[in-house]
XYZ file of C-alpha atoms in Angstrom:
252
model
C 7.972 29.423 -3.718
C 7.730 32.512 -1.712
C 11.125 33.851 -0.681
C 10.437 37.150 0.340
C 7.622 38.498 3.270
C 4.886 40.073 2.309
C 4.927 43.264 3.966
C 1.750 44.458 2.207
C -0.334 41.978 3.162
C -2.787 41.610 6.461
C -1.716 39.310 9.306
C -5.226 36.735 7.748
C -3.681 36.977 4.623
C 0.122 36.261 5.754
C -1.260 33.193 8.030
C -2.728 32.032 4.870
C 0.143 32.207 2.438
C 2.559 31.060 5.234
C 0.428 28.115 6.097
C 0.046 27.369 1.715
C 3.979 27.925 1.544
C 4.472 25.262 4.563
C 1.959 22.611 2.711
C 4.064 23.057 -0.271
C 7.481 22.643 1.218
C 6.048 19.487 2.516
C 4.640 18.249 -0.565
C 8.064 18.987 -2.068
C 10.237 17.230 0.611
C 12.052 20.637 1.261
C 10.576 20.412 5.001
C 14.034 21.768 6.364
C 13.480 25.131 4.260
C 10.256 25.569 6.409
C 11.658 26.978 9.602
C 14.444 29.441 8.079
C 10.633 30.780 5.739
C 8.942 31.052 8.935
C 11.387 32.810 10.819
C 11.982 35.227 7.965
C 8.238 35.786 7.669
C 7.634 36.780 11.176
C 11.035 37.235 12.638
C 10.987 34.271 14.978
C 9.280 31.136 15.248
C 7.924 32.777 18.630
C 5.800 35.420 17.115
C 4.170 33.306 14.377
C 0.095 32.407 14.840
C -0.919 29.172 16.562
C -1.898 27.324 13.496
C 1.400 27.823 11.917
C 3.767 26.885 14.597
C 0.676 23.577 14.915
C 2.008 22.731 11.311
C 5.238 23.334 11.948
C 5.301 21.116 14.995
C 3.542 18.465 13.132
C 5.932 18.719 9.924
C 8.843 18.313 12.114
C 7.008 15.198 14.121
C 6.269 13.422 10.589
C 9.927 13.319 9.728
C 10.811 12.718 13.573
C 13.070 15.051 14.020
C 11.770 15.444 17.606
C 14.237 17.917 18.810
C 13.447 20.841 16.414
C 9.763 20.401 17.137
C 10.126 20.847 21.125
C 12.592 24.016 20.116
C 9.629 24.891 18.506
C 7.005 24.582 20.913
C 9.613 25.439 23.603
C 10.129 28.790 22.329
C 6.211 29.724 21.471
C 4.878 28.166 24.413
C 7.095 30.523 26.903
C 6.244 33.716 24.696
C 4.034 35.652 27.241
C 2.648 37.116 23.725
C 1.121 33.909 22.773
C -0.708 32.888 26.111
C -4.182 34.227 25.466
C -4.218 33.116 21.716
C -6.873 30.982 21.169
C -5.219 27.807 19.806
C -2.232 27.968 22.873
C -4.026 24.665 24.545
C -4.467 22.762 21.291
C -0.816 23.566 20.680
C 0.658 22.111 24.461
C -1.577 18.862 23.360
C -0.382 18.687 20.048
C 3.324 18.704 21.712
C 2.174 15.952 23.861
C 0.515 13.579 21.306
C 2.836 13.773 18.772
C 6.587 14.257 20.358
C 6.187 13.523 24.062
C 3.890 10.039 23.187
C 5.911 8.484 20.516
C 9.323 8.683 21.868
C 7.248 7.232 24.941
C 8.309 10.382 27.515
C 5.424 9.791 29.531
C 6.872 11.065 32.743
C 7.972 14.066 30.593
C 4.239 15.476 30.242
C 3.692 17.119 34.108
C 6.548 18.360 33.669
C 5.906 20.228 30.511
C 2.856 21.309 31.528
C 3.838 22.667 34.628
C 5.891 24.945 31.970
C 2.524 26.189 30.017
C 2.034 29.590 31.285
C -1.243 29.915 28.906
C -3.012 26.662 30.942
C -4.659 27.395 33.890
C -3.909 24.677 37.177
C -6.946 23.101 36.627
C -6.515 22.315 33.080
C -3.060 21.233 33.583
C -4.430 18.862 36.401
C -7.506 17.863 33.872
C -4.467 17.469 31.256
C -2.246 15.428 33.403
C -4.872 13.037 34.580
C -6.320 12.596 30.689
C -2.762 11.608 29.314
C -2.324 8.954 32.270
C -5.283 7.535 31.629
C -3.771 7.246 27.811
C -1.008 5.683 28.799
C -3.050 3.231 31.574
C -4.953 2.238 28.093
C -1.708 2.246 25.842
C -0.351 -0.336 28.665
C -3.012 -2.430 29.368
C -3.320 -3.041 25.106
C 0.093 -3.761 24.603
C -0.040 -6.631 27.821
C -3.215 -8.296 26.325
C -1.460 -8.124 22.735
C 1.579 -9.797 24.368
C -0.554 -12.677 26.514
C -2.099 -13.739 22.997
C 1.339 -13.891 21.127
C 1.932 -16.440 24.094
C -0.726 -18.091 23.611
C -0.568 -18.125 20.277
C 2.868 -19.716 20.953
C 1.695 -22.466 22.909
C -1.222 -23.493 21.452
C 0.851 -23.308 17.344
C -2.411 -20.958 16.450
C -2.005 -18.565 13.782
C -2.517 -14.801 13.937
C -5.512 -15.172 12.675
C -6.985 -18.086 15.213
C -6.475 -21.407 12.906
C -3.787 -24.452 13.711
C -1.201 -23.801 12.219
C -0.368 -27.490 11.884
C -3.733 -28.202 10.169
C -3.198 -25.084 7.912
C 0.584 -26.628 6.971
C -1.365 -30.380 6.204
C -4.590 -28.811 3.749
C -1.469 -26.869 2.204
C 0.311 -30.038 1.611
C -2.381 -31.853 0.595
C -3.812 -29.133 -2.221
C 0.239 -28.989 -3.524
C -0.426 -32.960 -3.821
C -4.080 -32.281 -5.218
C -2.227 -30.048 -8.021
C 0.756 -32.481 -8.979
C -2.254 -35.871 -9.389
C -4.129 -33.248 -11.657
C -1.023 -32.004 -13.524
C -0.092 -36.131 -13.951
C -3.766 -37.080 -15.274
C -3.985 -34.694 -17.385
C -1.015 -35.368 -18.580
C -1.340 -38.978 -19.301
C -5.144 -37.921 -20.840
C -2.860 -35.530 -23.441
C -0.609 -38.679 -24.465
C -3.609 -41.079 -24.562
C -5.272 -38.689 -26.987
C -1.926 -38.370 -29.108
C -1.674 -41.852 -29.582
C -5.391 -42.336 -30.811
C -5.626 -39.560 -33.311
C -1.889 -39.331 -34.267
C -0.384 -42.564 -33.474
C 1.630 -42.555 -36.897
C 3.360 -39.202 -35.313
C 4.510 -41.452 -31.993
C 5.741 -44.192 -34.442
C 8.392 -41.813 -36.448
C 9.331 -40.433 -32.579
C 10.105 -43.791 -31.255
C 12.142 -44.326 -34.627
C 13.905 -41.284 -34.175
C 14.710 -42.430 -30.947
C 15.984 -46.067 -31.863
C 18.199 -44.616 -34.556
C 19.718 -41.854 -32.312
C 20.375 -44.779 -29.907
C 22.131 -46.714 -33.028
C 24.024 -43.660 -33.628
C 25.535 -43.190 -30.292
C 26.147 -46.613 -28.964
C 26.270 -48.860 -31.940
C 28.640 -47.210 -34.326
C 32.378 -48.253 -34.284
C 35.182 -47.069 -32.633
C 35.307 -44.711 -35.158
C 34.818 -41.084 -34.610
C 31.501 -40.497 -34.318
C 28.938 -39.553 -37.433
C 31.867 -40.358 -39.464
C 30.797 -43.889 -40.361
C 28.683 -45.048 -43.835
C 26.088 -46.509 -40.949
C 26.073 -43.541 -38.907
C 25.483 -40.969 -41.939
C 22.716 -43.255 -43.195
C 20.876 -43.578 -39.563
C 21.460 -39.802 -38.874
C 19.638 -38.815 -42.624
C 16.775 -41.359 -41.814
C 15.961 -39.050 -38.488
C 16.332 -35.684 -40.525
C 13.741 -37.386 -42.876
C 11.539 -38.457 -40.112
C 11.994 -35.064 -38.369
C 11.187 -32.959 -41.308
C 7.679 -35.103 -42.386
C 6.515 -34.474 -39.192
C 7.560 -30.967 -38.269
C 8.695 -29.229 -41.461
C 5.851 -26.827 -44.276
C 4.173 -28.978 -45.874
C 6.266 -28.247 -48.858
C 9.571 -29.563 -47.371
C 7.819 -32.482 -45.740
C 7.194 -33.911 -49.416
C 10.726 -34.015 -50.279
């Protein structure tokens, strides 16, 4: 990063690398080491060209720290110096639209204007009468916005314009829709088991019956420790391992 001015270089060229060196604080989220560069490049925000104090202002207006950008535009605004550079108007509306406007100062902007030596009357009366009719516009959106939230309330719409009743019942109904599809195809999967491997669902429902012997059927005896209950629990490994097991273990 550049940390030193360039003495040697034209005022085009020091714009340029000041305005490079600004991008690339910004792309480096060291934004609060632009000001302290800018100052040190042209000893005072003040005395710095109208497209770098634009970026600055902007930077600064990103991040919303509000107050350093009207130091900013305070300070070069009032500089006598900077009244007949070219960019001094798009700089005032730049101040406006993006520090005056979002913190919603509206009544703020005459006055500010008022403080523009570089503006003629008649622009600052063309100005003045533009940003009202902004904020007429700004106004009248937000009020029609509002009536259709109402409406939207009373009439259970969605956003979007559908009932939001209806939208709640073809959601309920395609859950249902999924659950009857999930159960017929699940009865389709057991109906195919027991055609082509009915034998398999035999040696289950024996497994079953002599895990039922085993746990409720055995004597008071601790359990698994009775002749009956070793014989009925081998039986099930037997079962368990021709059905499941390598082939090779299955045999045995």
């Amino acid at each position: 990063m550049c940390e030193k001015p360039f003495y040697f270089f034209g005022s085009n060229e020091t714009e340029s690398v000041c305005i490079l060196a600004i991008q690339a604080y910004a792309e480096l989220n060291r934004w609060p080491e632009v000001l302290p560069y800018v100052n040190q490049l042209y000893n005072g925000i003040e005395d710095c060209p109208a497209k770098v104090v634009q970026l600055c202002i902007l930077l600064h207006a990103k991040v919303k720290v509000y107050s350093t950008s009207n130091a900013i535009a305070t300070l070069w605004l009032r500089n006598p110096k900077n009244y007949t550079q070219p960019g001094y108007r798009i700089v005032a509306e730049l101040y406006v639209l993006r520090v005056l406007i979002p913190q919603n100062k509206w009544s703020d902007i005459p006055a500010f204007l008022n403080t523009c030596g570089g503006i003629t009357d008649n622009v600052k009366e063309e100005l003045t009468k533009y940003f009202r009719g902004v904020e007429t516009d700004l106004r009248l959106q937000e009020e029609k916005q509002d009536d259709r939230k109402r409406h939207l309330l009373k009439t259970g719409l969605s956003e979007d314009g559908r009932d939001g009743a209806s939208e709640k019942s073809k959601s309920s109904d395609s859950l249902e829709d999924k659950v009857i599809h999930l159960v017929t195809k699940a009865g389709q999967y057991v109906a195919r088991c027991m055609v082509l491997n009915l034998n398999v669902l035999w040696k289950l429902a024996a497994i079953g019956v002599c895990l039922y012997l085993i746990a409720f059927h055995t004597t008071t005896e601790p359990l698994f420790n009775t002749p009956r209950a070793i014989t009925l629990l081998e039986g099930c490994l037997k079962l368990w391992r021709s059905m499941f097991a390598p082939y090779h273990l299955a045999k045995t």
